CSV table of C-alpha atoms in Angstrom, one decimal:
chain,number,residue,atom,x,y,z
A,1,MET,CA,-71.5,-10.9,-21.3
A,2,THR,CA,-69.6,-12.1,-24.3
A,3,ARG,CA,-65.9,-12.1,-23.9
A,4,GLU,CA,-63.8,-10.8,-26.8
A,5,TYR,CA,-60.6,-12.5,-27.7
A,6,PRO,CA,-57.8,-10.8,-29.6
A,7,ASP,CA,-57.3,-11.8,-33.3
A,8,ASN,CA,-53.5,-12.1,-32.8
A,9,VAL,CA,-51.8,-15.1,-31.3
A,10,ALA,CA,-50.0,-14.3,-28.0
A,11,GLY,CA,-46.4,-15.1,-28.5
A,12,PRO,CA,-46.1,-17.8,-29.6
A,13,HIS,CA,-44.1,-18.7,-26.6
A,14,GLU,CA,-41.8,-21.7,-25.9
A,15,PRO,CA,-43.0,-24.4,-23.5
A,16,PRO,CA,-40.9,-25.5,-20.5
A,17,PRO,CA,-38.3,-26.4,-19.5
A,18,ARG,CA,-36.5,-23.1,-19.4
A,19,SER,CA,-33.7,-21.9,-17.0
A,20,PHE,CA,-32.6,-18.4,-16.4
A,21,VAL,CA,-30.9,-16.1,-13.9
A,22,ASP,CA,-33.4,-13.6,-12.4
A,23,ARG,CA,-32.7,-9.9,-11.7
A,24,GLU,CA,-31.5,-10.8,-8.2
A,25,GLY,CA,-29.0,-13.2,-9.6
A,26,ARG,CA,-30.9,-16.4,-8.6
A,27,THR,CA,-31.0,-19.3,-11.0
A,28,ILE,CA,-34.6,-20.2,-11.7
A,29,ASP,CA,-35.9,-23.4,-13.5
A,30,VAL,CA,-39.3,-23.4,-15.0
A,31,GLU,CA,-40.8,-26.9,-15.5
A,32,ASP,CA,-44.0,-28.7,-16.1
A,33,TYR,CA,-45.8,-29.8,-13.0
A,34,ARG,CA,-45.4,-33.5,-12.1
A,35,GLU,CA,-47.3,-35.5,-9.5
A,36,ASP,CA,-44.3,-35.7,-7.3
A,37,ASP,CA,-44.3,-31.9,-7.0
A,38,PHE,CA,-47.5,-31.8,-5.0
A,39,GLU,CA,-46.0,-31.4,-1.5
A,40,ALA,CA,-43.5,-28.7,-2.7
A,41,LEU,CA,-46.4,-26.8,-4.3
A,42,VAL,CA,-48.5,-27.1,-1.1
A,43,GLY,CA,-45.4,-25.8,0.8
A,44,MET,CA,-45.2,-22.7,-1.4
A,45,TYR,CA,-48.8,-21.7,-0.7
A,46,ALA,CA,-48.6,-22.6,3.0
A,47,ALA,CA,-45.5,-20.3,3.2
A,48,SER,CA,-47.1,-17.5,1.2
A,49,ASP,CA,-48.0,-14.1,2.8
A,50,PRO,CA,-51.8,-13.9,3.4
A,51,GLN,CA,-51.8,-10.4,2.1
A,52,ASP,CA,-50.8,-11.7,-1.3
A,53,ARG,CA,-54.1,-13.4,-1.7
A,54,ALA,CA,-56.2,-12.1,-4.5
A,55,GLN,CA,-59.8,-12.7,-5.3
A,56,GLY,CA,-60.1,-15.4,-2.7
A,57,ILE,CA,-57.1,-17.5,-3.8
A,58,PRO,CA,-55.1,-19.3,-2.5
A,59,PRO,CA,-57.2,-20.5,0.4
A,60,THR,CA,-55.6,-19.9,3.8
A,61,GLU,CA,-56.0,-23.2,5.6
A,62,GLU,CA,-53.6,-25.9,4.6
A,63,SER,CA,-56.3,-28.5,4.2
A,64,ALA,CA,-58.1,-26.2,1.9
A,65,ILE,CA,-54.9,-25.5,0.0
A,66,ARG,CA,-54.5,-29.2,-0.6
A,67,GLU,CA,-58.0,-29.6,-1.9
A,68,TRP,CA,-57.6,-26.6,-4.1
A,69,ILE,CA,-54.3,-27.9,-5.6
A,70,GLU,CA,-55.9,-31.3,-6.2
A,71,ASP,CA,-58.6,-29.6,-8.3
A,72,LEU,CA,-56.0,-27.5,-10.2
A,73,THR,CA,-53.8,-30.3,-11.1
A,74,ALA,CA,-56.5,-32.6,-12.5
A,75,GLU,CA,-55.6,-34.2,-15.8
A,76,GLU,CA,-57.2,-31.6,-18.1
A,77,CYS,CA,-55.4,-28.7,-16.4
A,78,VAL,CA,-52.0,-27.3,-17.3
A,79,ASN,CA,-49.6,-26.4,-14.5
A,80,VAL,CA,-46.1,-24.9,-14.7
A,81,LEU,CA,-43.7,-24.4,-11.7
A,82,ALA,CA,-40.8,-22.0,-11.1
A,83,TRP,CA,-38.1,-23.6,-8.9
A,84,HIS,CA,-35.3,-22.0,-7.0
A,85,GLY,CA,-33.2,-25.1,-6.0
A,86,GLU,CA,-35.5,-27.4,-4.1
A,87,GLU,CA,-38.1,-24.8,-3.5
A,88,VAL,CA,-41.2,-23.9,-5.6
A,89,VAL,CA,-41.3,-20.1,-5.8
A,90,GLY,CA,-43.9,-19.6,-8.5
A,91,HIS,CA,-46.9,-21.4,-10.1
A,92,ALA,CA,-49.0,-20.7,-13.1
A,93,MET,CA,-52.0,-22.6,-14.1
A,94,LEU,CA,-54.7,-23.1,-16.8
A,95,VAL,CA,-58.0,-24.6,-15.7
A,96,PRO,CA,-60.8,-25.3,-18.3
A,97,ASP,CA,-64.1,-23.6,-17.7
A,98,ARG,CA,-67.4,-25.3,-18.8
A,99,ASP,CA,-67.5,-23.7,-22.2
A,100,GLY,CA,-64.1,-24.7,-23.5
A,101,PRO,CA,-61.7,-21.7,-22.9
A,102,TYR,CA,-59.2,-21.9,-20.0
A,103,GLU,CA,-58.9,-19.6,-17.0
A,104,LEU,CA,-55.4,-18.6,-16.1
A,105,ALA,CA,-53.8,-17.6,-12.8
A,106,ILE,CA,-50.2,-17.0,-11.7
A,107,PHE,CA,-48.7,-16.8,-8.2
A,108,VAL,CA,-45.1,-15.8,-7.3
A,109,LEU,CA,-43.8,-15.8,-3.7
A,110,ARG,CA,-43.3,-12.2,-2.5
A,111,GLU,CA,-39.5,-12.4,-2.1
A,112,TYR,CA,-39.3,-13.5,-5.8
A,113,GLN,CA,-41.6,-10.8,-7.2
A,114,ASP,CA,-40.2,-8.0,-9.4
A,115,ALA,CA,-37.3,-10.2,-10.6
A,116,GLY,CA,-38.6,-11.2,-14.1
A,117,ILE,CA,-39.9,-14.6,-12.9
A,118,GLY,CA,-43.5,-13.9,-13.7
A,119,THR,CA,-42.8,-13.2,-17.4
A,120,GLU,CA,-40.8,-16.4,-17.9
A,121,LEU,CA,-43.4,-18.4,-16.0
A,122,MET,CA,-46.3,-16.9,-18.0
A,123,GLU,CA,-44.5,-17.5,-21.3
A,124,ALA,CA,-43.7,-21.1,-20.3
A,125,LEU,CA,-47.4,-21.7,-19.3
A,126,LEU,CA,-48.8,-20.3,-22.5
A,127,GLY,CA,-46.3,-22.4,-24.4
A,128,ALA,CA,-47.3,-25.5,-22.5
A,129,GLY,CA,-51.0,-24.6,-23.1
A,130,ARG,CA,-50.5,-24.2,-26.8
A,131,GLU,CA,-48.7,-27.6,-26.8
A,132,ALA,CA,-51.6,-29.1,-25.0
A,133,GLY,CA,-54.1,-27.8,-27.6
A,134,VAL,CA,-55.5,-24.9,-25.5
A,135,GLU,CA,-57.0,-22.3,-27.8
A,136,LEU,CA,-58.5,-19.5,-25.7
A,137,VAL,CA,-57.4,-18.3,-22.3
A,138,TRP,CA,-59.0,-15.7,-20.0
A,139,LEU,CA,-58.2,-14.2,-16.6
A,140,THR,CA,-59.5,-11.6,-14.2
A,141,VAL,CA,-57.3,-9.2,-12.2
A,142,GLU,CA,-58.1,-6.6,-9.7
A,143,ARG,CA,-58.0,-3.2,-11.5
A,144,TRP,CA,-55.5,-1.7,-9.2
A,145,ASN,CA,-53.0,-4.5,-9.8
A,146,SER,CA,-51.0,-2.7,-12.5
A,147,PRO,CA,-47.8,-4.8,-12.3
A,148,ALA,CA,-49.9,-7.9,-13.0
A,149,ILE,CA,-51.9,-6.1,-15.8
A,150,ALA,CA,-48.6,-4.9,-17.4
A,151,LEU,CA,-47.3,-8.5,-17.3
A,152,TYR,CA,-50.4,-9.9,-18.9
A,153,ARG,CA,-50.3,-7.3,-21.7
A,154,LYS,CA,-46.6,-8.1,-22.3
A,155,VAL,CA,-47.3,-11.7,-22.9
A,156,GLY,CA,-50.2,-11.1,-25.2
A,157,PHE,CA,-53.4,-10.5,-23.2
A,158,ARG,CA,-55.7,-7.6,-24.1
A,159,SER,CA,-58.6,-6.3,-22.0
A,160,SER,CA,-61.7,-8.2,-23.0
A,161,ASP,CA,-64.6,-6.3,-21.4
A,162,SER,CA,-65.2,-2.8,-20.0
A,163,GLY,CA,-64.3,-4.2,-16.6
A,164,SER,CA,-66.3,-3.6,-13.5
A,165,PHE,CA,-65.1,-2.4,-10.1
A,166,GLU,CA,-64.1,1.3,-10.4
A,167,LEU,CA,-60.6,2.7,-10.2
A,168,GLU,CA,-60.0,5.0,-7.3
A,169,MET,CA,-58.7,8.4,-8.0
A,170,ALA,CA,-57.4,11.3,-5.9
A,171,ALA,CA,-56.9,15.0,-6.3
A,172,ARG,CA,-55.2,17.6,-4.1
A,173,LEU,CA,-57.0,21.0,-3.9
A,174,THR,CA,-54.5,22.8,-1.7
A,175,SER,CA,-50.7,22.5,-1.8
A,176,GLU,CA,-48.8,21.5,1.3
A,177,ASP,CA,-47.3,25.0,1.4
A,178,GLU,CA,-50.7,26.7,1.6
A,179,GLU,CA,-51.7,24.5,4.5
A,180,ARG,CA,-48.6,25.6,6.4
A,181,LEU,CA,-49.6,29.2,6.2
A,182,ASP,CA,-52.6,28.6,8.5
B,1,MET,CA,-84.5,-5.7,11.5
B,2,LYS,CA,-86.1,-4.9,8.1
B,3,VAL,CA,-84.2,-7.0,5.6
B,4,LEU,CA,-84.5,-6.8,1.8
B,5,LEU,CA,-83.2,-9.8,-0.1
B,6,GLY,CA,-82.5,-9.2,-3.8
B,7,ILE,CA,-82.7,-12.3,-6.0
B,8,GLY,CA,-82.1,-12.5,-9.7
B,9,GLY,CA,-81.9,-16.2,-10.4
B,10,SER,CA,-78.2,-16.9,-10.2
B,11,GLU,CA,-77.0,-19.9,-8.2
B,12,ASP,CA,-75.5,-17.8,-5.4
B,13,SER,CA,-78.8,-15.8,-5.1
B,14,PHE,CA,-80.7,-19.0,-4.3
B,15,ARG,CA,-78.0,-19.9,-1.7
B,16,ALA,CA,-78.6,-16.4,-0.2
B,17,LEU,CA,-82.3,-17.1,-0.2
B,18,GLU,CA,-82.0,-20.2,1.8
B,19,GLU,CA,-79.7,-18.7,4.3
B,20,THR,CA,-81.7,-15.5,4.7
B,21,ILE,CA,-84.9,-17.4,5.3
B,22,GLU,CA,-83.2,-19.5,8.0
B,23,ARG,CA,-81.7,-16.4,9.6
B,24,ALA,CA,-84.9,-14.4,9.5
B,25,ARG,CA,-86.8,-17.2,11.3
B,26,GLU,CA,-84.2,-17.4,14.0
B,27,ALA,CA,-83.7,-13.6,14.5
B,28,GLY,CA,-87.3,-12.6,13.8
B,29,ASP,CA,-86.3,-10.3,10.9
B,30,GLU,CA,-88.9,-8.7,8.9
B,31,LEU,CA,-88.0,-10.1,5.5
B,32,THR,CA,-89.1,-8.9,2.0
B,33,ILE,CA,-87.9,-10.6,-1.1
B,34,ALA,CA,-87.4,-8.5,-4.3
B,35,VAL,CA,-87.1,-10.4,-7.5
B,36,VAL,CA,-85.0,-8.5,-10.0
B,37,ASP,CA,-84.0,-9.0,-13.6
B,38,ASN,CA,-80.4,-10.2,-13.6
B,39,PRO,CA,-79.0,-10.0,-17.1
B,40,GLU,CA,-76.4,-12.6,-16.1
B,41,SER,CA,-79.0,-15.2,-15.2
B,42,THR,CA,-80.7,-17.5,-17.6
B,43,MET,CA,-83.9,-17.6,-15.6
B,44,ALA,CA,-86.8,-15.3,-16.4
B,45,VAL,CA,-88.2,-13.1,-13.6
B,46,GLU,CA,-91.4,-15.2,-13.4
B,47,GLU,CA,-89.4,-18.4,-13.1
B,48,VAL,CA,-87.4,-16.9,-10.3
B,49,ARG,CA,-90.5,-15.7,-8.6
B,50,ASP,CA,-92.2,-19.1,-8.8
B,51,ARG,CA,-89.1,-20.9,-7.4
B,52,VAL,CA,-88.9,-18.4,-4.5
B,53,ALA,CA,-92.6,-19.0,-3.7
B,54,GLU,CA,-92.0,-22.7,-3.8
B,55,GLU,CA,-89.1,-22.6,-1.4
B,56,LEU,CA,-91.0,-20.4,0.9
B,57,SER,CA,-94.0,-22.7,1.0
B,58,ALA,CA,-91.7,-25.7,1.4
B,59,VAL,CA,-90.5,-24.3,4.7
B,60,ASP,CA,-93.9,-22.8,5.6
B,61,PHE,CA,-92.6,-19.2,5.9
B,62,ASP,CA,-94.8,-16.3,4.8
B,63,VAL,CA,-92.8,-13.5,3.2
B,64,GLU,CA,-93.8,-10.8,0.8
B,65,ILE,CA,-92.4,-11.2,-2.7
B,66,GLN,CA,-92.1,-8.2,-4.9
B,67,VAL,CA,-90.9,-7.8,-8.5
B,68,LEU,CA,-88.7,-4.8,-9.2
B,69,GLU,CA,-88.6,-3.8,-12.8
B,70,GLY,CA,-85.7,-1.9,-14.5
B,71,HIS,CA,-82.0,-1.7,-13.6
B,72,PRO,CA,-81.7,-4.3,-10.8
B,73,GLY,CA,-79.1,-2.6,-8.7
B,74,SER,CA,-80.6,0.9,-8.6
B,75,GLN,CA,-84.1,-0.4,-8.1
B,76,LEU,CA,-83.0,-2.4,-5.1
B,77,LEU,CA,-81.3,0.7,-3.6
B,78,GLU,CA,-84.3,2.9,-4.2
B,79,HIS,CA,-86.7,0.4,-2.8
B,80,ALA,CA,-84.5,-0.1,0.3
B,81,GLU,CA,-84.3,3.6,0.9
B,82,ARG,CA,-88.0,4.4,0.2
B,83,GLU,CA,-89.3,1.6,2.4
B,84,GLY,CA,-86.8,2.1,5.2
B,85,PHE,CA,-84.9,-1.2,5.1
B,86,ASP,CA,-82.0,-1.7,7.4
B,87,ARG,CA,-80.1,-4.2,5.3
B,88,ILE,CA,-79.9,-5.5,1.7
B,89,VAL,CA,-78.9,-9.1,1.3
B,90,LEU,CA,-77.5,-10.5,-1.9
B,91,GLY,CA,-75.7,-13.6,-3.2
B,92,GLY,CA,-72.0,-13.2,-2.6
B,93,GLY,CA,-70.7,-14.2,-6.1
B,94,GLU,CA,-69.8,-17.3,-7.9
B,95,THR,CA,-66.5,-19.1,-8.0
B,96,SER,CA,-64.4,-19.2,-11.2
B,97,PRO,CA,-63.1,-22.6,-12.5
B,98,LEU,CA,-59.9,-22.1,-10.6
B,99,GLY,CA,-61.5,-20.8,-7.4
B,100,LYS,CA,-61.5,-17.0,-7.7
B,101,VAL,CA,-64.4,-15.2,-6.2
B,102,GLN,CA,-66.4,-13.4,-8.9
B,103,LEU,CA,-68.9,-10.8,-7.6
B,104,GLY,CA,-72.0,-10.3,-9.7
B,105,SER,CA,-72.8,-7.0,-11.3
B,106,ILE,CA,-75.8,-6.3,-9.1
B,107,ALA,CA,-73.8,-7.0,-5.9
B,108,GLU,CA,-71.0,-4.7,-7.2
B,109,PHE,CA,-73.4,-1.9,-7.9
B,110,VAL,CA,-75.2,-2.2,-4.6
B,111,LEU,CA,-72.0,-2.4,-2.6
B,112,LEU,CA,-70.6,0.8,-4.1
B,113,ASN,CA,-73.8,2.8,-3.8
B,114,ALA,CA,-75.9,1.6,-0.9
B,115,ARG,CA,-76.4,3.7,2.2
B,116,THR,CA,-77.8,0.7,4.1
B,117,SER,CA,-75.7,-2.2,5.3
B,118,VAL,CA,-75.2,-4.9,2.7
B,119,THR,CA,-74.7,-8.6,3.4
B,120,LEU,CA,-73.2,-10.9,0.8
B,121,VAL,CA,-73.9,-14.5,1.4
B,122,ARG,CA,-71.0,-16.8,0.7
């Protein structure tokens, strides 16, 4: 299937560093990934809630997490981290596919979600990608994941195919009041 | 157990072939291989069929190979129901550059619609 990219440029967004206070009052610093950050990044994924896995990532075993991060932080990739003090609380990445465009993913620790960190992290990553000469970026997201989809739209992503796995829908045919009459 | 392996030429479908042959020999499953036309694969149906036949003769295992024409997912389902198969086996998807599991369109269709058990080989 051919992927369609929007004509309009996303943003353009500013690359890292950026620093801001999130909606919970925490000071968050967004910076480019450096080699020294490897252990802190492993630490974030090792501490993450297994139910926050999506589409098979991150891996669960620490050894697999290490291997996975090594692949992601290869020279041709773009990685941006969100820090709260000494702790990595978010990570966004661009990894080139075989044809030239880059695949994007973002991960924010559960206790740091819904605080505006994802938006800053995404913008910083797209800024860093643009600076690194990345032209086209794609991602996949589970169709139920509307907070993520809203974030992707906000920073400039548009849906690029008809999607696959169906949405689930529900309808009520009797009201709760009616049921109580029985 | 009567097992129907669907194969359309993607990398994961050949991985599924290898594992399913191995399992069928161990468990004594009655295996049938259905070659389907996967629009996401670069291989033609005949090429897939030839390669399947090669792999089977390499391990000296005699299995019926059928070619199902038309919409791959629905043909697999129909065939499985008509012939009383207990299980459909398919490749379990490829991995994206950054490691996400991506299910193929045939697997997606079969999973959502099958009345038999479905095995995805990872």
